[in-house]
Amino acid sequence: MIPALDEEGNIGDVVRALHAERIEQVIVVDNGSTDGTAHEAESAGAVVISEPRKGYGSACAAGTEAALEAGAGIVVYIDADQSSRPNEIGTLIDPIANDQADLVLGSRTLGAIADGAMGSHQRVGNIVSAGLMRLLYRIEVTDLGPYRAIRAGLIRDLDMTEMTFGWPTEMMVKTARADARIVEVPVSWDVRQEGESKVGGTVKGSILAGFHILRVTLRHSAPKFGAPKSGAPKSGAPKS
Ligand SMILES: Nc1nc2c(ncn2[C@@H]2O[C@H](COP(=O)(O)OP(=O)(O)O)[C@@H](O)[C@H]2O)c(=O)[nH]1
Ligand SMILES: [Mg+2]
């Protein structure tokens, strides 16, 4: 599923490239775009949902609900701007299909970041957030990237409530809280092909994203913070 806001010129290529992969359905959630995003996505063969409630999380929630209703076993999230590569989707799906993971995170830190694809504030933000997650949730993560796959049963159980840029963080910390298995795989990160960045490339978007990531990380941390269980399961460890 693809959250999209004004991604004309990008969305059609992403949808077509995904259709060449091992997937059943591409869902694009158009979040009030004023350009031809919805039409372009539909022409490329995507199921297009229009979500009037603003917010990255609102779009992700609406798309997830549609995917679950359509009977998805695994839901994969990918950005609309061609920064992530559709042909790498197999590396995200395989650990779940092989029952080695419940949430698979595409790590750009472990993969290859193209020149100019990520600002230094985003790199620093990622290091800080990942460090906090290691400290507060005992999960070994290196990135908070948007390209990820989750088992349908798990996302259903997570009871996601963050309708902001905090959605991806909420998914990670709630998965850790549920002691479900988190696996990271390397993914590439390319420069956005068309249009303008609304998040990491803008001051407002960066501040908002940083605020929500930090807020959500701290919000769910209380039970374990300061009182780590000895022998607490780490990411990837089976439920005890
Ligand atoms: N639904 C929705 N999608 C958004 C919003 N802001 C950004 N996006 C989408 O989220 C993804 C990441 O946004 P982008 O502008 O590329 O941010 P960047 O990668 O940090 O520069 C893209 O697919 C955007 O179309 C929003 O407010 N609502
Ligand atoms: Mg982007």
Short mmCIF file of C-alpha atoms and ligand atoms in Angstrom, two decimals:
data_model
loop_
_atom_site.label_atom_id
_atom_site.label_comp_id
_atom_site.label_asym_id
_atom_site.label_seq_id
_atom_site.Cartn_x
_atom_site.Cartn_y
_atom_site.Cartn_z
CA MET A 1 0.00 0.00 0.00
CA ILE A 2 1.18 3.46 -0.91
CA PRO A 3 0.31 6.66 0.96
CA ALA A 4 0.34 9.41 -1.62
CA LEU A 5 0.04 13.16 -1.56
CA ASP A 6 0.55 14.98 -4.84
CA GLU A 7 2.70 12.31 -6.49
CA GLU A 8 1.77 12.77 -10.14
CA GLY A 9 4.71 11.72 -12.30
CA ASN A 10 5.84 9.17 -9.69
CA ILE A 11 2.86 7.08 -8.67
CA GLY A 12 2.20 5.43 -12.04
CA ASP A 13 5.77 4.15 -12.30
CA VAL A 14 5.71 2.79 -8.74
CA VAL A 15 2.39 0.99 -9.29
CA ARG A 16 3.51 -0.53 -12.60
CA ALA A 17 6.84 -1.67 -11.14
CA LEU A 18 5.03 -3.28 -8.18
CA HIS A 19 2.71 -5.17 -10.50
CA ALA A 20 5.78 -6.89 -11.97
CA GLU A 21 6.51 -8.35 -8.53
CA ARG A 22 4.99 -11.12 -6.40
CA ILE A 23 2.07 -9.09 -5.08
CA GLU A 24 -1.67 -9.45 -5.30
CA GLN A 25 -2.95 -5.91 -5.10
CA VAL A 26 -1.59 -2.37 -5.05
CA ILE A 27 -3.59 0.06 -2.94
CA VAL A 28 -2.91 3.76 -3.27
CA VAL A 29 -4.35 6.03 -0.61
CA ASP A 30 -4.79 9.47 -2.01
CA ASN A 31 -4.81 11.98 0.82
CA GLY A 32 -6.38 15.00 -0.80
CA SER A 33 -3.98 15.42 -3.69
CA THR A 34 -4.66 18.39 -5.91
CA ASP A 35 -2.83 16.94 -8.90
CA GLY A 36 -3.49 13.85 -11.05
CA THR A 37 -2.26 11.30 -8.48
CA ALA A 38 -5.54 9.36 -8.22
CA HIS A 39 -6.09 9.18 -11.97
CA GLU A 40 -2.49 8.17 -12.66
CA ALA A 41 -2.61 5.44 -9.99
CA GLU A 42 -5.90 4.09 -11.32
CA SER A 43 -4.66 4.07 -14.90
CA ALA A 44 -1.66 2.04 -13.76
CA GLY A 45 -4.00 -0.56 -12.26
CA ALA A 46 -4.01 0.33 -8.56
CA VAL A 47 -7.03 0.23 -6.28
CA VAL A 48 -7.34 3.88 -5.27
CA ILE A 49 -8.84 4.91 -1.97
CA SER A 50 -9.55 8.49 -1.14
CA GLU A 51 -8.89 9.37 2.51
CA PRO A 52 -10.15 12.83 3.41
CA ARG A 53 -8.68 12.85 6.95
CA LYS A 54 -5.29 14.50 6.63
CA GLY A 55 -2.15 12.80 7.85
CA TYR A 56 0.32 10.16 6.82
CA GLY A 57 -1.01 7.77 9.49
CA SER A 58 -4.61 8.29 8.36
CA ALA A 59 -3.64 7.24 4.87
CA CYS A 60 -1.70 4.22 6.15
CA ALA A 61 -4.61 3.19 8.38
CA ALA A 62 -7.14 3.44 5.55
CA GLY A 63 -4.92 1.46 3.19
CA THR A 64 -4.22 -1.19 5.80
CA GLU A 65 -7.92 -1.64 6.49
CA ALA A 66 -8.59 -2.05 2.78
CA ALA A 67 -5.76 -4.57 2.44
CA LEU A 68 -7.05 -6.62 5.37
CA GLU A 69 -10.59 -6.52 4.01
CA ALA A 70 -9.25 -7.78 0.68
CA GLY A 71 -7.73 -10.74 2.54
CA ALA A 72 -4.05 -9.75 2.57
CA GLY A 73 -1.71 -12.09 4.46
CA ILE A 74 1.14 -9.59 4.41
CA VAL A 75 0.88 -5.81 4.02
CA VAL A 76 3.83 -3.95 2.52
CA TYR A 77 4.24 -0.17 2.79
CA ILE A 78 6.17 1.80 0.20
CA ASP A 79 6.47 5.51 -0.54
CA ALA A 80 5.07 6.98 -3.73
CA ASP A 81 8.07 9.01 -4.84
CA GLN A 82 10.31 6.23 -6.27
CA SER A 83 12.79 6.51 -3.38
CA SER A 84 12.27 2.83 -2.58
CA ARG A 85 12.68 0.11 -5.19
CA PRO A 86 9.65 -2.08 -5.93
CA ASN A 87 11.94 -4.88 -7.14
CA GLU A 88 13.34 -5.23 -3.61
CA ILE A 89 9.93 -6.17 -2.21
CA GLY A 90 10.83 -9.85 -2.10
CA THR A 91 13.48 -9.25 0.59
CA LEU A 92 10.76 -7.72 2.78
CA ILE A 93 8.16 -10.42 2.18
CA ASP A 94 10.37 -13.51 2.42
CA PRO A 95 11.15 -13.47 6.18
CA ILE A 96 7.40 -13.32 6.93
CA ALA A 97 6.47 -15.90 4.29
CA ASN A 98 9.19 -18.18 5.72
CA ASP A 99 7.89 -17.62 9.26
CA GLN A 100 11.09 -15.97 10.47
CA ALA A 101 9.56 -12.58 11.22
CA ASP A 102 6.32 -10.73 11.89
CA LEU A 103 7.58 -7.26 10.98
CA VAL A 104 10.32 -6.72 8.41
CA LEU A 105 11.91 -3.29 8.28
CA GLY A 106 13.79 -2.10 5.25
CA SER A 107 16.93 -0.47 6.60
CA ARG A 108 18.50 2.18 4.44
CA THR A 109 21.43 2.34 6.82
CA LEU A 110 22.22 -1.31 6.10
CA GLY A 111 21.53 -0.79 2.40
CA ALA A 112 22.63 1.87 -0.06
CA ILE A 113 21.64 5.53 0.16
CA ALA A 114 22.09 7.44 -3.10
CA ASP A 115 23.94 10.74 -3.02
CA GLY A 116 21.52 13.51 -2.04
CA ALA A 117 18.69 11.11 -1.12
CA MET A 118 18.84 11.78 2.62
CA GLY A 119 19.66 14.98 4.46
CA SER A 120 22.14 15.01 7.32
CA HIS A 121 19.34 15.92 9.77
CA GLN A 122 17.50 12.74 8.71
CA ARG A 123 20.63 10.62 9.20
CA VAL A 124 21.19 12.07 12.67
CA GLY A 125 17.48 11.71 13.49
CA ASN A 126 17.61 8.07 12.49
CA ILE A 127 20.65 7.38 14.66
CA VAL A 128 19.02 9.05 17.67
CA SER A 129 15.63 7.35 17.19
CA ALA A 130 17.12 3.92 16.57
CA GLY A 131 19.35 4.36 19.63
CA LEU A 132 16.33 5.27 21.76
CA MET A 133 14.45 2.22 20.53
CA ARG A 134 17.39 -0.02 21.42
CA LEU A 135 17.54 1.52 24.86
CA LEU A 136 13.81 1.65 25.64
CA TYR A 137 12.49 -1.39 23.79
CA ARG A 138 15.54 -3.64 23.45
CA ILE A 139 15.12 -3.87 19.69
CA GLU A 140 18.12 -3.85 17.39
CA VAL A 141 17.12 -1.43 14.66
CA THR A 142 19.22 0.91 12.54
CA ASP A 143 16.56 2.91 10.68
CA LEU A 144 12.91 4.01 10.77
CA GLY A 145 12.34 3.74 7.03
CA PRO A 146 8.94 3.63 5.37
CA TYR A 147 9.55 0.49 3.25
CA ARG A 148 8.39 -2.39 5.43
CA ALA A 149 6.22 -5.49 5.57
CA ILE A 150 4.01 -6.78 8.36
CA ARG A 151 2.01 -9.93 8.96
CA ALA A 152 -1.72 -9.23 8.64
CA GLY A 153 -2.56 -10.81 11.99
CA LEU A 154 -0.03 -8.60 13.75
CA ILE A 155 -1.09 -5.26 12.28
CA ARG A 156 -4.68 -6.16 13.10
CA ASP A 157 -3.72 -6.76 16.73
CA LEU A 158 -1.57 -3.63 17.14
CA ASP A 159 -4.56 -1.31 17.43
CA MET A 160 -2.84 1.54 15.62
CA THR A 161 -3.99 5.00 16.65
CA GLU A 162 -1.32 7.44 15.39
CA MET A 163 -2.72 9.31 12.42
CA THR A 164 0.45 11.36 12.00
CA PHE A 165 4.04 10.78 10.88
CA GLY A 166 4.24 8.77 14.13
CA TRP A 167 2.54 5.80 12.46
CA PRO A 168 5.74 3.92 11.43
CA THR A 169 7.20 4.44 14.92
CA GLU A 170 4.01 3.22 16.57
CA MET A 171 4.18 0.05 14.47
CA MET A 172 7.72 -0.63 15.68
CA VAL A 173 7.25 0.05 19.38
CA LYS A 174 3.94 -1.81 19.60
CA THR A 175 5.47 -4.79 17.81
CA ALA A 176 8.29 -4.74 20.34
CA ARG A 177 5.76 -4.50 23.18
CA ALA A 178 3.93 -7.53 21.75
CA ASP A 179 7.25 -9.43 21.74
CA ALA A 180 6.69 -10.19 18.06
CA ARG A 181 9.67 -10.84 15.80
CA ILE A 182 11.34 -7.85 14.10
CA VAL A 183 13.88 -8.39 11.35
CA GLU A 184 15.78 -5.73 9.39
CA VAL A 185 16.85 -6.21 5.79
CA PRO A 186 18.99 -3.84 3.70
CA VAL A 187 17.13 -1.71 1.15
CA SER A 188 18.20 0.97 -1.30
CA TRP A 189 17.14 4.60 -1.00
CA ASP A 190 17.11 6.72 -4.12
CA VAL A 191 16.52 10.40 -4.79
CA ARG A 192 12.82 11.29 -5.20
CA GLN A 193 12.18 11.27 -8.96
CA GLU A 194 9.51 13.96 -9.46
CA GLY A 195 7.86 16.64 -7.36
CA GLU A 196 8.72 18.01 -3.98
CA SER A 197 9.38 16.38 -0.61
CA LYS A 198 6.73 17.12 2.00
CA VAL A 199 8.50 15.60 4.98
CA GLY A 200 12.28 15.25 5.27
CA GLY A 201 13.01 17.86 2.64
CA THR A 202 11.09 20.64 4.38
CA VAL A 203 11.68 22.35 7.72
CA LYS A 204 8.03 22.00 8.79
CA GLY A 205 7.83 18.34 7.73
CA SER A 206 11.12 17.48 9.44
CA ILE A 207 10.15 19.15 12.72
CA LEU A 208 6.72 17.51 12.70
CA ALA A 209 8.14 14.07 11.85
CA GLY A 210 10.87 14.40 14.50
CA PHE A 211 8.35 15.52 17.11
CA HIS A 212 5.92 12.66 16.44
CA ILE A 213 8.67 10.03 16.26
CA LEU A 214 10.06 11.13 19.62
CA ARG A 215 6.62 11.49 21.22
CA VAL A 216 5.47 8.03 20.15
CA THR A 217 8.79 6.42 21.11
CA LEU A 218 8.56 7.82 24.63
CA ARG A 219 4.82 7.33 25.00
CA HIS A 220 4.90 3.54 24.87
CA SER A 221 8.16 3.13 26.72
CA ALA A 222 7.00 3.50 30.31
CA PRO A 223 6.48 -0.14 31.36
CA LYS A 224 10.00 -1.24 30.42
CA PHE A 225 11.92 1.99 30.95
CA GLY A 226 14.10 1.77 34.02
CA ALA A 227 13.01 -1.73 34.83
CA PRO A 228 14.20 -4.08 32.08
CA LYS A 229 13.19 -7.67 32.61
CA SER A 230 16.21 -9.93 32.85
CA GLY A 231 16.21 -12.29 29.91
CA ALA A 232 13.62 -10.16 28.12
CA PRO A 233 13.15 -11.38 24.56
CA LYS A 234 15.13 -9.45 21.99
CA SER A 235 13.88 -8.76 18.49
CA GLY A 236 13.87 -11.99 16.55
CA ALA A 237 13.60 -14.10 19.67
CA PRO A 238 10.60 -16.39 19.94
CA LYS A 239 7.83 -15.59 22.38
CA SER A 240 8.43 -17.15 25.76
N1 LIG B 1 -1.30 10.35 2.77
C1 LIG B 1 -0.32 11.21 2.97
N2 LIG B 1 0.83 10.92 2.40
C2 LIG B 1 1.82 11.77 2.58
C3 LIG B 1 1.71 12.95 3.36
N3 LIG B 1 2.89 13.58 3.32
C4 LIG B 1 3.68 12.80 2.58
N4 LIG B 1 3.05 11.74 2.12
C5 LIG B 1 3.55 10.62 1.33
O1 LIG B 1 4.48 9.98 2.16
C6 LIG B 1 5.62 9.59 1.41
C7 LIG B 1 6.85 10.29 1.94
O2 LIG B 1 6.74 11.67 1.73
P1 LIG B 1 7.90 12.52 1.08
O3 LIG B 1 7.35 13.85 0.70
O4 LIG B 1 8.58 11.75 0.00
O5 LIG B 1 8.86 12.70 2.31
P2 LIG B 1 10.46 12.46 2.40
O6 LIG B 1 10.73 11.10 1.80
O7 LIG B 1 10.77 12.56 3.85
O8 LIG B 1 11.07 13.55 1.59
C8 LIG B 1 5.29 9.90 -0.05
O9 LIG B 1 4.70 8.74 -0.61
C9 LIG B 1 4.27 11.03 0.07
O10 LIG B 1 3.40 11.09 -1.04
C10 LIG B 1 0.43 13.22 3.95
O11 LIG B 1 0.22 14.21 4.64
N5 LIG B 1 -0.54 12.31 3.72
MG MG B 2 10.35 10.73 -0.10
#
